[in-house]
mmCIF file of C-alpha atoms and ligand atoms in Angstrom:
data_model
loop_
_atom_site.group_PDB
_atom_site.id
_atom_site.type_symbol
_atom_site.label_atom_id
_atom_site.label_comp_id
_atom_site.label_asym_id
_atom_site.label_seq_id
_atom_site.Cartn_x
_atom_site.Cartn_y
_atom_site.Cartn_z
ATOM 1 C CA MET A 792 -0.004 0.009 0.004
ATOM 2 C CA GLN A 793 1.066 3.573 -0.346
ATOM 3 C CA VAL A 794 2.785 5.758 2.188
ATOM 4 C CA ALA A 795 3.259 9.383 1.125
ATOM 5 C CA GLY A 796 2.785 8.330 -2.513
ATOM 6 C CA SER A 797 5.204 5.375 -2.589
ATOM 7 C CA ASN A 798 4.363 1.646 -2.506
ATOM 8 C CA TYR A 799 5.460 -0.453 0.489
ATOM 9 C CA ARG A 800 4.982 -3.840 1.913
ATOM 10 C CA ALA A 801 5.174 -4.576 5.649
ATOM 11 C CA VAL A 802 8.086 -6.955 4.883
ATOM 12 C CA ASN A 803 9.974 -7.942 1.710
ATOM 13 C CA TRP A 804 13.119 -9.638 0.446
ATOM 14 C CA HIS A 805 15.917 -7.134 -0.246
ATOM 15 C CA SER A 806 18.660 -8.011 -2.782
ATOM 16 C CA ASP A 807 21.746 -5.959 -3.275
ATOM 17 C CA ALA A 808 22.396 -4.439 -6.717
ATOM 18 C CA ALA A 809 24.446 -7.561 -7.774
ATOM 19 C CA GLY A 810 21.700 -9.830 -6.445
ATOM 20 C CA SER A 811 24.464 -12.017 -4.835
ATOM 21 C CA SER A 812 23.525 -11.594 -1.166
ATOM 22 C CA GLY A 813 20.184 -11.071 0.416
ATOM 23 C CA ALA A 814 18.518 -9.429 3.383
ATOM 24 C CA VAL A 815 15.053 -9.009 4.841
ATOM 25 C CA GLN A 816 13.525 -5.533 4.927
ATOM 26 C CA TRP A 817 10.659 -4.654 7.195
ATOM 27 C CA ILE A 818 8.818 -1.624 8.583
ATOM 28 C CA GLU A 819 9.569 -1.022 12.285
ATOM 29 C CA GLN A 820 5.974 -1.033 13.473
ATOM 30 C CA ARG A 821 6.839 -0.028 17.058
ATOM 31 C CA LEU A 822 7.756 3.414 15.883
ATOM 32 C CA LEU A 823 4.542 4.143 14.062
ATOM 33 C CA PRO A 824 2.721 6.496 13.730
ATOM 34 C CA HIS A 825 5.421 8.758 14.970
ATOM 35 C CA ARG A 826 8.239 7.585 12.676
ATOM 36 C CA PHE A 827 8.154 5.649 9.441
ATOM 37 C CA GLN A 828 11.390 3.573 9.321
ATOM 38 C CA GLN A 829 12.448 0.493 7.394
ATOM 39 C CA VAL A 830 15.034 -1.932 8.783
ATOM 40 C CA VAL A 831 17.261 -4.070 6.584
ATOM 41 C CA SER A 832 19.134 -7.009 8.039
ATOM 42 C CA SER A 833 21.050 -9.932 6.639
ATOM 43 C CA ASP A 834 21.302 -11.553 10.079
ATOM 44 C CA PRO A 835 18.637 -14.227 10.624
ATOM 45 C CA GLU A 836 18.774 -13.681 14.412
ATOM 46 C CA GLN A 837 17.803 -10.043 13.891
ATOM 47 C CA VAL A 838 14.850 -11.172 11.801
ATOM 48 C CA ALA A 839 13.742 -13.656 14.528
ATOM 49 C CA LEU A 840 14.107 -10.831 17.095
ATOM 50 C CA ALA A 841 11.987 -8.535 14.903
ATOM 51 C CA ILE A 842 9.093 -11.001 15.203
ATOM 52 C CA GLU A 843 9.705 -11.649 18.934
ATOM 53 C CA SER A 844 9.825 -7.935 19.847
ATOM 54 C CA MET A 845 6.892 -7.097 17.571
ATOM 55 C CA GLN A 846 8.717 -4.803 15.148
ATOM 56 C CA VAL A 847 6.733 -6.967 12.700
ATOM 57 C CA ARG A 848 3.443 -8.271 13.976
ATOM 58 C CA GLY A 849 0.072 -9.527 12.634
ATOM 59 C CA ALA A 850 -0.347 -13.155 11.635
ATOM 60 C CA PRO A 851 0.371 -13.112 7.880
ATOM 61 C CA SER A 852 3.250 -10.627 8.231
ATOM 62 C CA ILE A 853 4.753 -12.838 10.962
ATOM 63 C CA GLY A 854 4.507 -15.838 8.580
ATOM 64 C CA ALA A 855 6.075 -14.019 5.643
ATOM 65 C CA THR A 856 8.931 -12.664 7.861
ATOM 66 C CA ALA A 857 9.647 -16.125 9.150
ATOM 67 C CA ALA A 858 9.768 -17.446 5.578
ATOM 68 C CA TYR A 859 12.209 -14.700 4.510
ATOM 69 C CA GLY A 860 14.244 -15.208 7.739
ATOM 70 C CA LEU A 861 14.571 -18.907 7.112
ATOM 71 C CA ALA A 862 15.665 -18.297 3.519
ATOM 72 C CA LEU A 863 18.317 -16.044 4.976
ATOM 73 C CA ALA A 864 19.322 -18.674 7.568
ATOM 74 C CA TRP A 865 19.751 -21.201 4.733
ATOM 75 C CA GLN A 866 21.920 -18.743 2.807
ATOM 76 C CA LYS A 867 24.118 -17.701 5.817
ATOM 77 C CA ASP A 868 24.188 -20.749 8.068
ATOM 78 C CA GLN A 869 22.946 -23.885 6.302
ATOM 79 C CA PRO A 870 24.754 -26.382 8.686
ATOM 80 C CA HIS A 871 22.619 -25.138 11.633
ATOM 81 C CA PHE A 872 19.381 -24.756 9.763
ATOM 82 C CA PHE A 873 17.407 -27.699 11.110
ATOM 83 C CA GLU A 874 18.674 -27.912 14.660
ATOM 84 C CA HIS A 875 18.974 -24.202 15.358
ATOM 85 C CA TRP A 876 17.047 -21.946 12.963
ATOM 86 C CA MET A 877 13.855 -23.934 12.585
ATOM 87 C CA PRO A 878 13.164 -24.074 16.402
ATOM 88 C CA ARG A 879 14.455 -20.518 16.806
ATOM 89 C CA PHE A 880 11.789 -19.134 14.392
ATOM 90 C CA ARG A 881 9.096 -21.439 15.732
ATOM 91 C CA MET A 882 9.519 -20.054 19.283
ATOM 92 C CA THR A 883 9.199 -16.384 18.354
ATOM 93 C CA ARG A 884 5.389 -16.094 18.936
ATOM 94 C CA PRO A 885 2.927 -18.807 20.012
ATOM 95 C CA THR A 886 -0.616 -17.962 18.764
ATOM 96 C CA ALA A 887 -0.502 -16.889 15.114
ATOM 97 C CA VAL A 888 -0.507 -20.212 13.232
ATOM 98 C CA ASN A 889 0.793 -18.516 10.042
ATOM 99 C CA LEU A 890 4.259 -18.612 11.681
ATOM 100 C CA PHE A 891 4.104 -22.437 11.940
ATOM 101 C CA ASP A 892 2.625 -22.758 8.416
ATOM 102 C CA ALA A 893 5.486 -20.674 6.949
ATOM 103 C CA CYS A 894 8.081 -22.636 8.942
ATOM 104 C CA ALA A 895 6.624 -25.950 7.680
ATOM 105 C CA VAL A 896 6.749 -24.700 4.057
ATOM 106 C CA MET A 897 10.342 -23.619 4.333
ATOM 107 C CA GLU A 898 11.368 -26.807 6.146
ATOM 108 C CA SER A 899 9.831 -28.981 3.416
ATOM 109 C CA CYS A 900 11.660 -26.963 0.754
ATOM 110 C CA ALA A 901 14.976 -27.356 2.598
ATOM 111 C CA ARG A 902 14.421 -31.111 3.147
ATOM 112 C CA VAL A 903 14.089 -31.800 -0.614
ATOM 113 C CA GLY A 904 17.538 -30.298 -1.139
ATOM 114 C CA ALA A 905 16.734 -26.801 -2.343
ATOM 115 C CA ASP A 906 19.629 -24.483 -3.107
ATOM 116 C CA THR A 907 19.692 -20.896 -1.790
ATOM 117 C CA ASP A 908 17.943 -19.448 -4.848
ATOM 118 C CA MET A 909 15.100 -21.929 -4.465
ATOM 119 C CA MET A 910 14.695 -21.120 -0.745
ATOM 120 C CA ILE A 911 14.513 -17.389 -1.551
ATOM 121 C CA GLU A 912 12.086 -17.969 -4.402
ATOM 122 C CA ARG A 913 9.946 -20.123 -2.053
ATOM 123 C CA ALA A 914 9.815 -17.357 0.598
ATOM 124 C CA VAL A 915 9.012 -14.681 -1.961
ATOM 125 C CA ALA A 916 6.274 -16.931 -3.394
ATOM 126 C CA TYR A 917 4.889 -17.486 0.117
ATOM 127 C CA ALA A 918 4.590 -13.766 0.803
ATOM 128 C CA ASP A 919 3.197 -13.075 -2.689
ATOM 129 C CA ALA A 920 0.507 -15.744 -2.157
ATOM 130 C CA GLU A 921 -0.535 -14.070 1.060
ATOM 131 C CA VAL A 922 -0.939 -10.756 -0.732
ATOM 132 C CA ALA A 923 -2.959 -12.396 -3.477
ATOM 133 C CA ALA A 924 -5.163 -14.132 -0.893
ATOM 134 C CA ASN A 925 -5.764 -10.819 0.869
ATOM 135 C CA GLN A 926 -6.757 -9.093 -2.314
ATOM 136 C CA CYS A 927 -9.154 -11.950 -3.182
ATOM 137 C CA MET A 928 -10.668 -12.055 0.319
ATOM 138 C CA GLY A 929 -11.295 -8.312 0.037
ATOM 139 C CA GLU A 930 -13.345 -8.959 -3.079
ATOM 140 C CA HIS A 931 -15.544 -11.389 -1.087
ATOM 141 C CA LEU A 932 -15.669 -9.006 1.883
ATOM 142 C CA ALA A 933 -16.450 -5.681 0.262
ATOM 143 C CA PRO A 934 -20.027 -6.470 -0.785
ATOM 144 C CA LEU A 935 -20.740 -7.728 2.733
ATOM 145 C CA LEU A 936 -19.579 -4.403 4.207
ATOM 146 C CA ALA A 937 -21.567 -2.358 1.680
ATOM 147 C CA ILE A 938 -24.543 -2.089 4.065
ATOM 148 C CA GLY A 939 -26.322 0.770 5.856
ATOM 149 C CA GLU A 940 -24.123 3.895 6.122
ATOM 150 C CA ARG A 941 -20.981 1.810 5.674
ATOM 151 C CA ARG A 942 -19.922 2.509 9.323
ATOM 152 C CA ILE A 943 -17.500 -0.358 9.977
ATOM 153 C CA LEU A 944 -15.933 -1.182 13.296
ATOM 154 C CA THR A 945 -12.568 -2.946 13.476
ATOM 155 C CA HIS A 946 -10.346 -4.095 16.306
ATOM 156 C CA CYS A 947 -6.537 -4.256 16.466
ATOM 157 C CA ASN A 948 -4.641 -3.913 13.183
ATOM 158 C CA ALA A 949 -5.678 -6.481 10.529
ATOM 159 C CA GLY A 950 -4.366 -4.051 7.941
ATOM 160 C CA TRP A 951 -1.559 -4.239 5.395
ATOM 161 C CA LEU A 952 1.024 -3.823 8.128
ATOM 162 C CA ALA A 953 -0.253 -7.018 9.680
ATOM 163 C CA ALA A 954 -0.606 -8.940 6.429
ATOM 164 C CA VAL A 955 2.247 -7.930 4.088
ATOM 165 C CA ASP A 956 -0.094 -5.904 1.864
ATOM 166 C CA TRP A 957 -3.854 -5.032 1.547
ATOM 167 C CA GLY A 958 -4.610 -6.440 5.042
ATOM 168 C CA THR A 959 -7.177 -9.051 5.889
ATOM 169 C CA ALA A 960 -10.069 -7.133 7.490
ATOM 170 C CA THR A 961 -9.021 -3.906 5.856
ATOM 171 C CA SER A 962 -8.802 -5.421 2.376
ATOM 172 C CA GLY A 963 -12.575 -5.234 2.129
ATOM 173 C CA ILE A 964 -12.563 -1.678 3.501
ATOM 174 C CA TYR A 965 -9.916 -0.549 0.981
ATOM 175 C CA GLN A 966 -11.851 -2.145 -1.877
ATOM 176 C CA LEU A 967 -15.047 -0.478 -0.726
ATOM 177 C CA HIS A 968 -13.149 2.830 -0.697
ATOM 178 C CA GLU A 969 -11.745 2.258 -4.161
ATOM 179 C CA ALA A 970 -15.292 1.524 -5.400
ATOM 180 C CA GLY A 971 -16.381 5.003 -4.193
ATOM 181 C CA GLU A 972 -18.504 3.640 -1.325
ATOM 182 C CA SER A 973 -17.024 6.070 1.283
ATOM 183 C CA PRO A 974 -16.644 3.690 4.252
ATOM 184 C CA PHE A 975 -16.299 5.160 7.697
ATOM 185 C CA VAL A 976 -14.234 3.231 10.226
ATOM 186 C CA TRP A 977 -14.561 3.043 14.018
ATOM 187 C CA VAL A 978 -11.093 2.073 15.119
ATOM 188 C CA ASP A 979 -10.929 0.330 18.522
ATOM 189 C CA GLU A 980 -7.662 1.620 20.072
ATOM 190 C CA THR A 981 -6.905 -1.931 21.198
ATOM 191 C CA ARG A 982 -5.266 -2.021 24.582
ATOM 192 C CA PRO A 983 -2.612 -2.709 25.721
ATOM 193 C CA ARG A 984 -0.346 -2.174 22.668
ATOM 194 C CA LEU A 985 -2.755 0.099 20.818
ATOM 195 C CA GLN A 986 -2.394 -1.460 17.401
ATOM 196 C CA GLY A 987 -5.733 0.135 16.396
ATOM 197 C CA ALA A 988 -4.847 3.702 17.515
ATOM 198 C CA ARG A 989 -1.238 3.505 16.358
ATOM 199 C CA LEU A 990 -1.478 1.448 13.204
ATOM 200 C CA THR A 991 -4.994 1.028 11.802
ATOM 201 C CA ALA A 992 -5.867 4.727 12.199
ATOM 202 C CA TRP A 993 -2.522 5.623 10.555
ATOM 203 C CA GLU A 994 -3.351 3.219 7.659
ATOM 204 C CA MET A 995 -6.769 4.775 7.241
ATOM 205 C CA GLN A 996 -5.261 8.284 7.266
ATOM 206 C CA GLN A 997 -2.666 7.318 4.587
ATOM 207 C CA ALA A 998 -5.460 5.872 2.382
ATOM 208 C CA GLY A 999 -7.759 8.870 2.894
ATOM 209 C CA ILE A 1000 -10.456 6.859 4.630
ATOM 210 C CA ASP A 1001 -12.511 8.636 7.279
ATOM 211 C CA CYS A 1002 -12.134 7.074 10.731
ATOM 212 C CA ARG A 1003 -12.331 7.772 14.402
ATOM 213 C CA ILE A 1004 -10.411 6.103 17.215
ATOM 214 C CA GLN A 1005 -12.426 4.983 20.245
ATOM 215 C CA VAL A 1006 -11.539 3.275 23.512
ATOM 216 C CA ASP A 1007 -12.263 -0.412 23.427
ATOM 217 C CA SER A 1008 -14.926 -0.041 26.107
ATOM 218 C CA ALA A 1009 -16.911 2.392 23.826
ATOM 219 C CA ALA A 1010 -17.538 -0.321 21.217
ATOM 220 C CA ALA A 1011 -20.488 -2.134 22.835
ATOM 221 C CA TRP A 1012 -22.278 1.154 23.502
ATOM 222 C CA MET A 1013 -21.751 2.386 19.858
ATOM 223 C CA ILE A 1014 -23.144 -0.975 18.609
ATOM 224 C CA ALA A 1015 -26.112 -0.652 21.017
ATOM 225 C CA GLN A 1016 -26.788 2.881 19.723
ATOM 226 C CA GLY A 1017 -27.111 1.622 16.139
ATOM 227 C CA LYS A 1018 -23.985 3.462 15.053
ATOM 228 C CA VAL A 1019 -22.194 0.406 13.682
ATOM 229 C CA ASP A 1020 -23.390 -1.266 10.426
ATOM 230 C CA ALA A 1021 -20.844 -4.110 10.456
ATOM 231 C CA ILE A 1022 -17.823 -5.358 12.355
ATOM 232 C CA VAL A 1023 -14.780 -6.865 10.683
ATOM 233 C CA VAL A 1024 -11.717 -8.296 12.374
ATOM 234 C CA GLY A 1025 -8.808 -10.547 11.416
ATOM 235 C CA ALA A 1026 -7.644 -13.785 13.024
ATOM 236 C CA ASP A 1027 -4.480 -15.288 14.403
ATOM 237 C CA ARG A 1028 -5.678 -18.873 14.305
ATOM 238 C CA ILE A 1029 -8.915 -20.530 13.297
ATOM 239 C CA ALA A 1030 -9.627 -23.985 14.760
ATOM 240 C CA ALA A 1031 -11.233 -26.833 12.728
ATOM 241 C CA ASN A 1032 -14.697 -26.091 14.252
ATOM 242 C CA GLY A 1033 -14.486 -22.406 13.253
ATOM 243 C CA ASP A 1034 -13.518 -20.934 16.637
ATOM 244 C CA VAL A 1035 -11.379 -17.882 16.111
ATOM 245 C CA ALA A 1036 -8.425 -16.631 18.165
ATOM 246 C CA ASN A 1037 -7.840 -12.951 17.597
ATOM 247 C CA LYS A 1038 -6.670 -9.928 19.558
ATOM 248 C CA VAL A 1039 -8.086 -9.795 23.087
ATOM 249 C CA GLY A 1040 -11.385 -7.857 22.970
ATOM 250 C CA THR A 1041 -12.704 -9.628 19.904
ATOM 251 C CA TYR A 1042 -14.876 -11.967 22.041
ATOM 252 C CA HIS A 1043 -16.715 -9.176 23.848
ATOM 253 C CA LEU A 1044 -17.347 -7.488 20.424
ATOM 254 C CA SER A 1045 -18.983 -10.673 19.274
ATOM 255 C CA LEU A 1046 -21.286 -10.639 22.341
ATOM 256 C CA ALA A 1047 -22.378 -7.079 21.673
ATOM 257 C CA ALA A 1048 -22.833 -7.859 17.920
ATOM 258 C CA GLY A 1049 -24.996 -10.842 18.639
ATOM 259 C CA ARG A 1050 -27.122 -8.981 21.209
ATOM 260 C CA HIS A 1051 -27.800 -6.084 18.797
ATOM 261 C CA ASP A 1052 -27.942 -8.049 15.483
ATOM 262 C CA VAL A 1053 -24.955 -6.391 13.937
ATOM 263 C CA PRO A 1054 -23.039 -8.658 11.410
ATOM 264 C CA MET A 1055 -19.583 -9.694 12.626
ATOM 265 C CA TYR A 1056 -17.081 -10.907 9.979
ATOM 266 C CA VAL A 1057 -13.695 -12.477 10.421
ATOM 267 C CA ALA A 1058 -11.297 -12.191 7.462
ATOM 268 C CA ALA A 1059 -8.253 -14.476 7.234
ATOM 269 C CA PRO A 1060 -6.245 -16.342 4.566
ATOM 270 C CA SER A 1061 -5.979 -20.154 4.424
ATOM 271 C CA SER A 1062 -2.661 -19.962 6.262
ATOM 272 C CA THR A 1063 -4.540 -18.937 9.385
ATOM 273 C CA PHE A 1064 -6.739 -22.050 9.479
ATOM 274 C CA ASP A 1065 -5.386 -24.831 11.715
ATOM 275 C CA SER A 1066 -7.000 -28.188 11.171
ATOM 276 C CA ALA A 1067 -4.776 -29.683 13.922
ATOM 277 C CA CYS A 1068 -6.762 -27.629 16.561
ATOM 278 C CA ALA A 1069 -10.189 -29.234 16.974
ATOM 279 C CA SER A 1070 -11.633 -26.206 18.784
ATOM 280 C CA GLY A 1071 -10.609 -22.928 20.296
ATOM 281 C CA ASN A 1072 -9.742 -24.712 23.528
ATOM 282 C CA ASP A 1073 -6.652 -26.166 21.774
ATOM 283 C CA ILE A 1074 -5.282 -22.812 20.646
ATOM 284 C CA PRO A 1075 -2.317 -21.581 22.727
ATOM 285 C CA ILE A 1076 -2.987 -18.037 24.011
ATOM 286 C CA GLU A 1077 0.062 -15.876 24.350
ATOM 287 C CA MET A 1078 0.485 -14.272 27.774
ATOM 288 C CA ARG A 1079 2.552 -11.139 27.641
ATOM 289 C CA GLY A 1080 4.414 -8.969 30.139
ATOM 290 C CA ASP A 1081 2.909 -6.729 32.786
ATOM 291 C CA GLU A 1082 4.690 -3.639 31.380
ATOM 292 C CA GLU A 1083 2.432 -3.609 28.315
ATOM 293 C CA VAL A 1084 -0.424 -2.862 30.654
ATOM 294 C CA THR A 1085 1.242 -0.716 33.327
ATOM 295 C CA MET A 1086 3.357 1.458 31.032
ATOM 296 C CA MET A 1087 2.662 3.343 27.800
ATOM 297 C CA ASP A 1088 4.646 4.788 24.895
ATOM 298 C CA GLY A 1089 4.001 8.025 23.098
ATOM 299 C CA THR A 1090 5.595 11.248 21.950
ATOM 300 C CA ASP A 1091 5.853 14.357 24.175
ATOM 301 C CA ALA A 1092 5.232 17.897 22.807
ATOM 302 C CA SER A 1093 8.754 17.999 21.365
ATOM 303 C CA GLY A 1094 8.187 14.767 19.399
ATOM 304 C CA THR A 1095 10.505 12.638 21.636
ATOM 305 C CA ILE A 1096 9.163 9.124 22.144
ATOM 306 C CA ARG A 1097 8.640 8.478 25.933
ATOM 307 C CA HIS A 1098 7.960 5.315 27.855
ATOM 308 C CA ILE A 1099 5.817 6.293 30.841
ATOM 309 C CA ARG A 1100 4.222 4.515 33.800
ATOM 310 C CA VAL A 1101 0.430 4.704 34.220
ATOM 311 C CA ALA A 1102 -0.136 2.226 37.118
ATOM 312 C CA ALA A 1103 1.320 2.319 40.584
ATOM 313 C CA SER A 1104 4.799 0.785 40.566
ATOM 314 C CA GLY A 1105 4.708 -2.803 41.776
ATOM 315 C CA VAL A 1106 1.024 -3.481 40.830
ATOM 316 C CA ALA A 1107 0.840 -6.754 38.835
ATOM 317 C CA ALA A 1108 -1.103 -7.082 35.535
ATOM 318 C CA ASN A 1109 -2.994 -9.784 33.673
ATOM 319 C CA ASN A 1110 -2.151 -9.627 29.952
ATOM 320 C CA PRO A 1111 -3.578 -12.370 27.667
ATOM 321 C CA ALA A 1112 -2.805 -11.106 24.126
ATOM 322 C CA PHE A 1113 -5.675 -12.996 22.432
ATOM 323 C CA ASP A 1114 -9.092 -14.374 23.139
ATOM 324 C CA VAL A 1115 -11.274 -17.023 21.425
ATOM 325 C CA THR A 1116 -14.599 -16.249 19.805
ATOM 326 C CA PRO A 1117 -16.826 -19.263 19.294
ATOM 327 C CA PHE A 1118 -17.845 -19.775 15.586
ATOM 328 C CA GLU A 1119 -21.521 -19.474 16.550
ATOM 329 C CA ASN A 1120 -20.904 -15.809 17.547
ATOM 330 C CA ILE A 1121 -19.539 -15.002 14.082
ATOM 331 C CA THR A 1122 -21.738 -14.103 11.082
ATOM 332 C CA ALA A 1123 -19.203 -15.425 8.596
ATOM 333 C CA ILE A 1124 -15.519 -16.194 8.140
ATOM 334 C CA VAL A 1125 -14.166 -14.847 4.869
ATOM 335 C CA SER A 1126 -11.060 -16.172 3.210
ATOM 336 C CA GLU A 1127 -9.653 -16.161 -0.330
ATOM 337 C CA GLN A 1128 -11.456 -19.507 -0.790
ATOM 338 C CA GLY A 1129 -14.903 -18.273 0.039
ATOM 339 C CA ILE A 1130 -17.289 -17.499 2.881
ATOM 340 C CA TRP A 1131 -18.189 -19.848 5.812
ATOM 341 C CA GLN A 1132 -21.158 -19.401 8.060
ATOM 342 C CA PRO A 1133 -21.867 -21.313 11.293
HETATM 343 O O1 LIG B 2534 -0.246 -9.297 18.626
HETATM 344 P P1 LIG B 2534 -0.417 -8.926 17.201
HETATM 345 O O2 LIG B 2534 -0.361 -7.464 16.922
HETATM 346 O O3 LIG B 2534 0.497 -9.701 16.304
HETATM 347 O O4 LIG B 2534 -1.909 -9.425 16.873
HETATM 348 C C1 LIG B 2534 -2.514 -9.237 15.598
HETATM 349 C C2 LIG B 2534 -3.976 -9.419 15.699
HETATM 350 O O5 LIG B 2534 -4.493 -10.075 16.553
HETATM 351 C C3 LIG B 2534 -4.779 -8.855 14.656
HETATM 352 O O6 LIG B 2534 -6.083 -8.618 15.220
HETATM 353 C C4 LIG B 2534 -5.056 -9.624 13.395
HETATM 354 O O7 LIG B 2534 -6.320 -9.810 13.176
HETATM 355 C C5 LIG B 2534 -4.398 -10.835 13.107
HETATM 356 S S1 LIG B 2534 -3.355 -10.410 11.816
HETATM 357 C C6 LIG B 2534 -4.241 -9.902 10.420
#
């Protein structure tokens, strides 16, 4: 998608002019919306750390970054690929199954004796397939979102930053916008890391889509007031029975949507579906550190990024990063392959 008139992806393969050695390039998402900065690294450990520290986040972007990182590991350190780099990438984040899907794809490619060029081509193809899936799912999603006054609520960032390009939930919104339908987006700020306020609102601003940030606890009331025509979110893992793990707060949105008859859509590519998990009970939910809840980041009046404490020092926090929404609470799951209803 475009930033200040130029095209970017959340993550991509970066070749030098001679094309002889490679690197991974990603947008440092922790700095947004205050600074737009790309990082280039030819060190696979730095790529693994970028996922772990959430410089790159969002299920499809995590998967694509791991694919690129493993191609890099094959290029730089082939003797340790299976016993070090495969487990290293698999341990970076636990919930988004796209990570494990990408790792499995790259491992199979390596096991059949691929050379470095083939590994790089496989990683590039993996990321390109995610982008094509997003675009296609947006085509399924846009007509569903073209209802009422096109006031769409979304949670977290299931935008192009989270999904290499187009986004999952936002793909339908972008396509509605391109069709001249003038969508309006209620952006849940999404505590604790504020991916909605920091990333989705910035994406909407870059695309010229009207939006307003609201605190997560305003969402149910706005739904009750009839001010939301549809809800669309992404997913980090979808179990075989259709239960959806997504950013914490998604479950309570589904309760309000059901109570007030507002359609709630989940948009995710095939790489987010996990047939090995029978139901949401089998999905591992990432527990994150107390500091994400008790501290906050932002810029002061001079534009300097500050890390400040909001809770009393020493008070403990509870910080599950995801929750599970039962399939029955969802109007439909939309992927590049079609639309599923409970
Ligand atoms: O912890 P994050 O920022 O990686 O979580 C991302 C999400 O949960 C998003 O809601 C998203 O839907 C999944 S990625 C399109």
